[in-house]
Amino acid sequence: MSNSSVRQGLSKKSASPLLGSFLKTLSHLSVWIYAAALALPIYYVVISSMKTNQEIFLSPASLPKNWSLANYSLAWEAASLGDGLINSSIVVLFSLAINLALAIPAAFAIARSENRLSRALSGLFAAGFLIPPFAALVATVLLSIWLELFHTKLFLILYYPAMTMPLAVLLLTQYMRSIPKELAESAKIDGASQLQILVHIYIPLSRPAIVSVVVVNFINLWNEYLFALILAGPKVSNQTVQVALPTLTGVYTSDYGLLAAGTVISLVPVYLVYAILQRRLEGALAAGAVKG
Amino acid sequence: MHRKPIRLQTRESLSLALSAPAVIWFTGFMILPLISMFYLSFTDWGSLVSKQNFVGLAQYQKVLSDPIFWAAFQNTAFQVAVAVPVMTFAGLMLAYYLNLRPRGVNLLRVLFFTPALMSISAKSMLFLGVFSTDGLLNFGLRSFNLESWTTTWLANEGTALNSIIAIDIWSGIGFTAVLLAVRLSGIPQDIFEAAEIDGAGHWRKIWNISYPVMKDYFGGLFMLQFLWTASNSAALVLLLTSGGPGTSTYTLSYLAFSKAFLQQSVGYSQVAAVSLFLFGVIGMLVIRRIFRSVV
């Protein structure tokens, strides 16, 4: 340790040790300034959610004098956040199930064959990964009207699996390619069908990748806003929690405490998942955000 | 002997058939809408319930002579040109920092990751409070005696777009840093030790080792941040400024959104959407070119 730092010091003849330690302090400092910049708004929203508006206005940074949960029950009522959470859960749960039901067999098929067609298919999903779905929002609305599913949860449930398909297929294919082919070959000799090989060998062995897909897609879908806003529409019975939350600004423009409480409520489910699955989530995102 | 290869082939295409449902689903819900976007951009369609006429390039002519379109284009170009390099390169340096396992590394990881868990609506609500007249930012400035710097950040033509870019950067740096740190911890750490023996300091270990080792990954992440920043701005702008004040926060994606759903001109909206799409494709090609040619 000391040896290498001596060498390091020697190599930078021009830099004085004083400057070196100054730079070191500066870089530590800038990291923690950024960390504070991340923490402060979150601190602000949490404490504001428990204050009266007058308190938020007069002493924005200090802890609430009387910790009050009144804003929470008000926000819960005003934005129908309960319905929002239920709608979000329904939409996300079914979407994830359909996504897996489609992506797992597809990845299995693509991973197991090495011809031009399978390469073309993985190319299709790789390209799909780079298409921001937003561009086609209007056309997607037309599709939902044509299917007579405009302003329904059902359309979101059908649409979201397609939106998350590229990531799911790419991650799963990548993982399934690493499963030794001999396993399937010997099962085949024993008379197993493709479907049996998928169900009894590939799915159990791909569990880590499946969990990754579920977690990443959960976060993306739970947080999706624009499509939920336009496709499911403004009715309380269809609104996801992300669509419900901003309705608070319309009714209570200047009531930040209420807004803050609603924001905290909307964040809880995702942060819970994160708390449980922190390491896995980071790894999954790192693998999935950018393929390869 | 003759049969075997044939059987194998049918087997193979049979098993590829398992991918058909996914392909059909994906094509139906993603590719077809994308194709119809191009068609719609050649129509004069007004509101979603009115009739449409094919007008060819006339719609493009109309849009391209509209100053709001060019304002939106400029804002989008400015937004990605500032936000994406800042968040990715700062993210890279922070990833290196995390990989050194400094004191408090676990806390930092959690903090850096928090914005990635927030939806755009939650982020917007958060920053409505931060940027408001009596919000956190102005309070902070006042307590440093910088009263003259305070402003209504989202309602001031000079600061509104920059405030939105600041939100992109705020959340983008940490997310990029965590992803790159995961990647960085996966490469053999002894190259860093070897470099250290050769007298490389942190700066050189970032730019001469970490960066080249992860260049492809970094380039991919750069592209995705570019795409996300350009296309996600619709929701952020919708919730925070609605394009105003004036046209100062109109971006291409917000323009596409507002023309279709708030101003009843679907044809116009689709020209903006096609422009955004082409902007994305060309941008990605340029980015790829740059990362391939620069060592």
PDB file of C-alpha atoms in Angstrom, chain A residues 4 7-8 11 28 31-32 34-35 37-42 44-45 57 60-61 98 102 105-106 108-110 113-115 117-118 121 124-125 128-143 147 155 158-159 161-163 165-166 188 194 219 223 225-226 229-230 242 245-246 249 256 259 263 266-267 270-271 274 278-279 281-283 285-286 289-290 292, chain B residues 8 11-12 15-16 18-19 21-23 25-26 28-31 33-34 36-37 40 45 48 94 97 103-104 106-122 125-126 128-130 134-136 139 169-170 173-175 178-179 182-183 196-197 199-202 217 220-221 224 227 231 234-235 238-239 253 256-257 260-261 266 269-270 273 276-277 284:
ATOM      1  CA  SER A   4       2.591   2.037  -4.352  1.00  0.00           C
ATOM      2  CA  ARG A   7       5.690   5.366  -6.409  1.00  0.00           C
ATOM      3  CA  GLN A   8       2.611   7.245  -7.375  1.00  0.00           C
ATOM      4  CA  SER A  11       5.874   9.611 -10.763  1.00  0.00           C
ATOM      5  CA  HIS A  28     -14.288  13.485  -2.364  1.00  0.00           C
ATOM      6  CA  VAL A  31     -18.957  13.303  -4.874  1.00  0.00           C
ATOM      7  CA  TRP A  32     -20.596  14.101  -1.572  1.00  0.00           C
ATOM      8  CA  TYR A  34     -23.750  15.364  -5.608  1.00  0.00           C
ATOM      9  CA  ALA A  35     -24.913  12.845  -3.014  1.00  0.00           C
ATOM     10  CA  ALA A  37     -28.035  17.071  -4.091  1.00  0.00           C
ATOM     11  CA  LEU A  38     -29.756  13.712  -4.457  1.00  0.00           C
ATOM     12  CA  ALA A  39     -30.668  13.393  -0.814  1.00  0.00           C
ATOM     13  CA  LEU A  40     -31.935  16.922  -0.190  1.00  0.00           C
ATOM     14  CA  PRO A  41     -34.963  16.935  -2.510  1.00  0.00           C
ATOM     15  CA  ILE A  42     -35.980  13.561  -1.110  1.00  0.00           C
ATOM     16  CA  TYR A  44     -37.525  17.903   1.445  1.00  0.00           C
ATOM     17  CA  VAL A  45     -40.438  15.936   0.025  1.00  0.00           C
ATOM     18  CA  PHE A  57     -43.415  28.192   3.439  1.00  0.00           C
ATOM     19  CA  PRO A  60     -38.658  24.752   4.319  1.00  0.00           C
ATOM     20  CA  ALA A  61     -35.618  22.877   5.539  1.00  0.00           C
ATOM     21  CA  ILE A  98     -47.938 -12.126 -20.525  1.00  0.00           C
ATOM     22  CA  LEU A 102     -44.217 -14.853 -24.690  1.00  0.00           C
ATOM     23  CA  PRO A 105     -40.379 -19.568 -25.416  1.00  0.00           C
ATOM     24  CA  ALA A 106     -39.076 -16.990 -27.881  1.00  0.00           C
ATOM     25  CA  PHE A 108     -35.545 -20.506 -25.887  1.00  0.00           C
ATOM     26  CA  ALA A 109     -36.143 -20.850 -29.612  1.00  0.00           C
ATOM     27  CA  ILE A 110     -33.674 -18.150 -30.580  1.00  0.00           C
ATOM     28  CA  SER A 113     -30.977 -22.490 -33.109  1.00  0.00           C
ATOM     29  CA  GLU A 114     -28.183 -20.895 -35.023  1.00  0.00           C
ATOM     30  CA  ASN A 115     -29.513 -20.161 -38.454  1.00  0.00           C
ATOM     31  CA  LEU A 117     -33.754 -16.747 -39.166  1.00  0.00           C
ATOM     32  CA  SER A 118     -32.857 -16.864 -35.500  1.00  0.00           C
ATOM     33  CA  LEU A 121     -35.157 -12.478 -34.927  1.00  0.00           C
ATOM     34  CA  LEU A 124     -35.416  -7.527 -34.654  1.00  0.00           C
ATOM     35  CA  PHE A 125     -35.566  -7.371 -30.868  1.00  0.00           C
ATOM     36  CA  GLY A 128     -36.699  -2.770 -31.072  1.00  0.00           C
ATOM     37  CA  PHE A 129     -34.690  -1.989 -28.002  1.00  0.00           C
ATOM     38  CA  LEU A 130     -33.509   1.193 -29.661  1.00  0.00           C
ATOM     39  CA  ILE A 131     -36.936   2.383 -30.789  1.00  0.00           C
ATOM     40  CA  PRO A 132     -38.344   4.788 -28.248  1.00  0.00           C
ATOM     41  CA  PRO A 133     -42.002   3.683 -28.085  1.00  0.00           C
ATOM     42  CA  PHE A 134     -43.005   7.256 -27.478  1.00  0.00           C
ATOM     43  CA  ALA A 135     -42.712   8.134 -31.166  1.00  0.00           C
ATOM     44  CA  ALA A 136     -45.592   5.806 -31.991  1.00  0.00           C
ATOM     45  CA  LEU A 137     -47.938   6.940 -29.203  1.00  0.00           C
ATOM     46  CA  VAL A 138     -50.576   8.398 -31.521  1.00  0.00           C
ATOM     47  CA  ALA A 139     -50.583   5.359 -33.757  1.00  0.00           C
ATOM     48  CA  THR A 140     -50.899   3.186 -30.665  1.00  0.00           C
ATOM     49  CA  VAL A 141     -53.966   5.170 -29.664  1.00  0.00           C
ATOM     50  CA  LEU A 142     -55.449   4.430 -33.090  1.00  0.00           C
ATOM     51  CA  LEU A 143     -54.721   0.754 -32.613  1.00  0.00           C
ATOM     52  CA  LEU A 147     -59.542  -2.797 -31.138  1.00  0.00           C
ATOM     53  CA  PHE A 155     -55.213  -2.354 -23.658  1.00  0.00           C
ATOM     54  CA  LEU A 158     -51.795  -6.066 -23.877  1.00  0.00           C
ATOM     55  CA  TYR A 159     -49.505  -3.232 -24.889  1.00  0.00           C
ATOM     56  CA  PRO A 161     -45.725  -6.805 -22.753  1.00  0.00           C
ATOM     57  CA  ALA A 162     -44.819  -5.681 -26.274  1.00  0.00           C
ATOM     58  CA  MET A 163     -43.074  -2.586 -24.954  1.00  0.00           C
ATOM     59  CA  MET A 165     -40.415  -7.535 -25.069  1.00  0.00           C
ATOM     60  CA  PRO A 166     -37.006  -6.537 -26.507  1.00  0.00           C
ATOM     61  CA  LYS A 188     -33.663 -35.467 -26.420  1.00  0.00           C
ATOM     62  CA  GLN A 194     -38.921 -29.485 -27.081  1.00  0.00           C
ATOM     63  CA  ILE A 219     -39.795  -0.900 -12.300  1.00  0.00           C
ATOM     64  CA  ASN A 223     -43.254   3.976 -13.381  1.00  0.00           C
ATOM     65  CA  TYR A 225     -46.586   7.546 -17.292  1.00  0.00           C
ATOM     66  CA  LEU A 226     -47.485   8.813 -20.772  1.00  0.00           C
ATOM     67  CA  LEU A 229     -52.216   8.611 -19.175  1.00  0.00           C
ATOM     68  CA  ILE A 230     -53.364   8.518 -22.789  1.00  0.00           C
ATOM     69  CA  GLN A 242     -48.520   7.494 -11.777  1.00  0.00           C
ATOM     70  CA  LEU A 245     -50.487  11.463  -8.588  1.00  0.00           C
ATOM     71  CA  PRO A 246     -50.174  14.552 -10.826  1.00  0.00           C
ATOM     72  CA  THR A 249     -51.495  19.607  -8.927  1.00  0.00           C
ATOM     73  CA  TYR A 256     -47.204  21.284  -1.589  1.00  0.00           C
ATOM     74  CA  LEU A 259     -48.416  16.848  -3.242  1.00  0.00           C
ATOM     75  CA  THR A 263     -45.419  11.526  -4.025  1.00  0.00           C
ATOM     76  CA  SER A 266     -46.368   6.548  -4.970  1.00  0.00           C
ATOM     77  CA  LEU A 267     -42.704   5.849  -4.263  1.00  0.00           C
ATOM     78  CA  VAL A 270     -40.777   0.603  -5.824  1.00  0.00           C
ATOM     79  CA  TYR A 271     -38.477   1.407  -2.934  1.00  0.00           C
ATOM     80  CA  TYR A 274     -35.431  -2.122  -4.258  1.00  0.00           C
ATOM     81  CA  GLN A 278     -30.873  -4.169  -4.303  1.00  0.00           C
ATOM     82  CA  ARG A 279     -27.885  -6.100  -5.611  1.00  0.00           C
ATOM     83  CA  LEU A 281     -31.567  -5.119  -9.435  1.00  0.00           C
ATOM     84  CA  GLU A 282     -28.357  -3.234 -10.093  1.00  0.00           C
ATOM     85  CA  GLY A 283     -26.795  -6.251 -11.760  1.00  0.00           C
ATOM     86  CA  LEU A 285     -30.055  -3.273 -14.999  1.00  0.00           C
ATOM     87  CA  ALA A 286     -26.391  -3.254 -15.818  1.00  0.00           C
ATOM     88  CA  ALA A 289     -29.816  -1.647 -20.011  1.00  0.00           C
ATOM     89  CA  VAL A 290     -27.153  -2.248 -22.573  1.00  0.00           C
ATOM     90  CA  GLY A 292     -23.434  -7.291 -24.376  1.00  0.00           C
TER      91      GLY A 292
ATOM     92  CA  LEU B   8     -32.912 -31.809 -37.550  1.00  0.00           C
ATOM     93  CA  ARG B  11     -36.954 -29.697 -35.554  1.00  0.00           C
ATOM     94  CA  GLU B  12     -35.100 -26.469 -35.681  1.00  0.00           C
ATOM     95  CA  SER B  15     -38.628 -24.881 -32.234  1.00  0.00           C
ATOM     96  CA  LEU B  16     -38.242 -21.474 -33.837  1.00  0.00           C
ATOM     97  CA  LEU B  18     -42.037 -21.046 -30.384  1.00  0.00           C
ATOM     98  CA  SER B  19     -40.901 -17.503 -30.982  1.00  0.00           C
ATOM     99  CA  PRO B  21     -46.243 -15.462 -30.602  1.00  0.00           C
ATOM    100  CA  ALA B  22     -43.647 -13.019 -29.277  1.00  0.00           C
ATOM    101  CA  VAL B  23     -42.782 -11.810 -32.763  1.00  0.00           C
ATOM    102  CA  TRP B  25     -47.203  -9.548 -30.504  1.00  0.00           C
ATOM    103  CA  PHE B  26     -44.214  -7.280 -30.847  1.00  0.00           C
ATOM    104  CA  GLY B  28     -48.608  -5.842 -33.850  1.00  0.00           C
ATOM    105  CA  PHE B  29     -48.167  -3.505 -30.935  1.00  0.00           C
ATOM    106  CA  MET B  30     -44.816  -1.876 -31.702  1.00  0.00           C
ATOM    107  CA  ILE B  31     -43.775  -2.142 -35.336  1.00  0.00           C
ATOM    108  CA  PRO B  33     -47.843   1.673 -35.004  1.00  0.00           C
ATOM    109  CA  LEU B  34     -44.360   2.842 -35.900  1.00  0.00           C
ATOM    110  CA  SER B  36     -48.403   4.024 -39.431  1.00  0.00           C
ATOM    111  CA  MET B  37     -46.712   6.996 -37.808  1.00  0.00           C
ATOM    112  CA  LEU B  40     -50.010   9.664 -40.665  1.00  0.00           C
ATOM    113  CA  TRP B  45     -55.526  14.918 -39.845  1.00  0.00           C
ATOM    114  CA  LEU B  48     -58.611  12.101 -33.494  1.00  0.00           C
ATOM    115  CA  LEU B  94     -18.295   8.422 -10.165  1.00  0.00           C
ATOM    116  CA  TYR B  97     -14.875   6.378  -7.481  1.00  0.00           C
ATOM    117  CA  ARG B 103     -15.839   5.153   2.942  1.00  0.00           C
ATOM    118  CA  GLY B 104     -19.624   5.316   2.708  1.00  0.00           C
ATOM    119  CA  ASN B 106     -22.933   1.577   0.276  1.00  0.00           C
ATOM    120  CA  LEU B 107     -24.744   4.754   1.196  1.00  0.00           C
ATOM    121  CA  LEU B 108     -23.522   6.378  -2.017  1.00  0.00           C
ATOM    122  CA  ARG B 109     -24.731   3.458  -4.109  1.00  0.00           C
ATOM    123  CA  VAL B 110     -28.196   3.666  -2.615  1.00  0.00           C
ATOM    124  CA  LEU B 111     -28.348   7.427  -3.062  1.00  0.00           C
ATOM    125  CA  PHE B 112     -27.090   7.293  -6.638  1.00  0.00           C
ATOM    126  CA  PHE B 113     -29.681   4.735  -7.505  1.00  0.00           C
ATOM    127  CA  THR B 114     -32.711   6.416  -5.978  1.00  0.00           C
ATOM    128  CA  PRO B 115     -33.611   8.614  -8.972  1.00  0.00           C
ATOM    129  CA  ALA B 116     -33.699   5.545 -11.198  1.00  0.00           C
ATOM    130  CA  LEU B 117     -36.565   4.225  -9.115  1.00  0.00           C
ATOM    131  CA  MET B 118     -38.653   7.351  -9.509  1.00  0.00           C
ATOM    132  CA  SER B 119     -41.316   7.700 -12.128  1.00  0.00           C
ATOM    133  CA  ILE B 120     -41.414  10.839 -14.192  1.00  0.00           C
ATOM    134  CA  SER B 121     -44.545  11.930 -12.391  1.00  0.00           C
ATOM    135  CA  ALA B 122     -42.934  11.499  -8.974  1.00  0.00           C
ATOM    136  CA  MET B 125     -43.873  16.504  -8.239  1.00  0.00           C
ATOM    137  CA  LEU B 126     -40.606  16.506  -6.329  1.00  0.00           C
ATOM    138  CA  LEU B 128     -42.300  21.338  -8.499  1.00  0.00           C
ATOM    139  CA  GLY B 129     -41.499  21.860  -4.841  1.00  0.00           C
ATOM    140  CA  VAL B 130     -37.798  22.325  -5.309  1.00  0.00           C
ATOM    141  CA  ASP B 134     -40.733  29.495  -1.996  1.00  0.00           C
ATOM    142  CA  GLY B 135     -39.193  26.149  -2.700  1.00  0.00           C
ATOM    143  CA  LEU B 136     -36.039  24.421  -1.605  1.00  0.00           C
ATOM    144  CA  PHE B 139     -34.539  28.895   0.174  1.00  0.00           C
ATOM    145  CA  ILE B 169     -28.635  15.405 -15.171  1.00  0.00           C
ATOM    146  CA  TRP B 170     -29.629  15.068 -11.525  1.00  0.00           C
ATOM    147  CA  ILE B 173     -25.489  10.835 -13.322  1.00  0.00           C
ATOM    148  CA  GLY B 174     -26.278   8.480 -10.470  1.00  0.00           C
ATOM    149  CA  PHE B 175     -27.997   5.882 -12.618  1.00  0.00           C
ATOM    150  CA  VAL B 178     -24.235   2.611 -10.704  1.00  0.00           C
ATOM    151  CA  LEU B 179     -24.497   0.753 -14.010  1.00  0.00           C
ATOM    152  CA  VAL B 182     -21.288  -2.833 -11.734  1.00  0.00           C
ATOM    153  CA  ARG B 183     -19.524  -3.234 -15.051  1.00  0.00           C
ATOM    154  CA  GLU B 196      -0.460   1.922 -10.304  1.00  0.00           C
ATOM    155  CA  ILE B 197       2.973   0.323 -10.295  1.00  0.00           C
ATOM    156  CA  GLY B 199       2.826   5.322 -11.750  1.00  0.00           C
ATOM    157  CA  ALA B 200      -0.638   6.043 -13.084  1.00  0.00           C
ATOM    158  CA  GLY B 201      -2.772   8.302 -10.899  1.00  0.00           C
ATOM    159  CA  HIS B 202      -6.534   8.184 -10.618  1.00  0.00           C
ATOM    160  CA  TYR B 217     -20.618  -0.557 -22.982  1.00  0.00           C
ATOM    161  CA  GLY B 220     -24.197   1.855 -25.641  1.00  0.00           C
ATOM    162  CA  LEU B 221     -25.208   3.569 -22.443  1.00  0.00           C
ATOM    163  CA  LEU B 224     -29.599   4.939 -24.557  1.00  0.00           C
ATOM    164  CA  LEU B 227     -32.684   8.291 -26.676  1.00  0.00           C
ATOM    165  CA  SER B 231     -38.061  11.023 -25.865  1.00  0.00           C
ATOM    166  CA  ALA B 234     -42.549  14.992 -23.273  1.00  0.00           C
ATOM    167  CA  ALA B 235     -43.790  13.830 -19.888  1.00  0.00           C
ATOM    168  CA  LEU B 238     -46.065  18.279 -19.770  1.00  0.00           C
ATOM    169  CA  LEU B 239     -46.021  18.044 -15.990  1.00  0.00           C
ATOM    170  CA  SER B 253     -41.358  14.998 -28.104  1.00  0.00           C
ATOM    171  CA  ALA B 256     -45.555  15.673 -30.899  1.00  0.00           C
ATOM    172  CA  PHE B 257     -47.551  15.051 -27.754  1.00  0.00           C
ATOM    173  CA  ALA B 260     -51.921  15.332 -31.000  1.00  0.00           C
ATOM    174  CA  PHE B 261     -53.618  15.441 -27.631  1.00  0.00           C
ATOM    175  CA  VAL B 266     -52.567  14.784 -35.475  1.00  0.00           C
ATOM    176  CA  SER B 269     -47.903  15.834 -34.426  1.00  0.00           C
ATOM    177  CA  GLN B 270     -46.795  12.926 -36.568  1.00  0.00           C
ATOM    178  CA  ALA B 273     -42.784  12.389 -34.155  1.00  0.00           C
ATOM    179  CA  LEU B 276     -37.881  12.957 -33.391  1.00  0.00           C
ATOM    180  CA  PHE B 277     -37.468   9.437 -34.693  1.00  0.00           C
ATOM    181  CA  MET B 284     -27.258   7.222 -32.748  1.00  0.00           C
TER     182      MET B 284
END
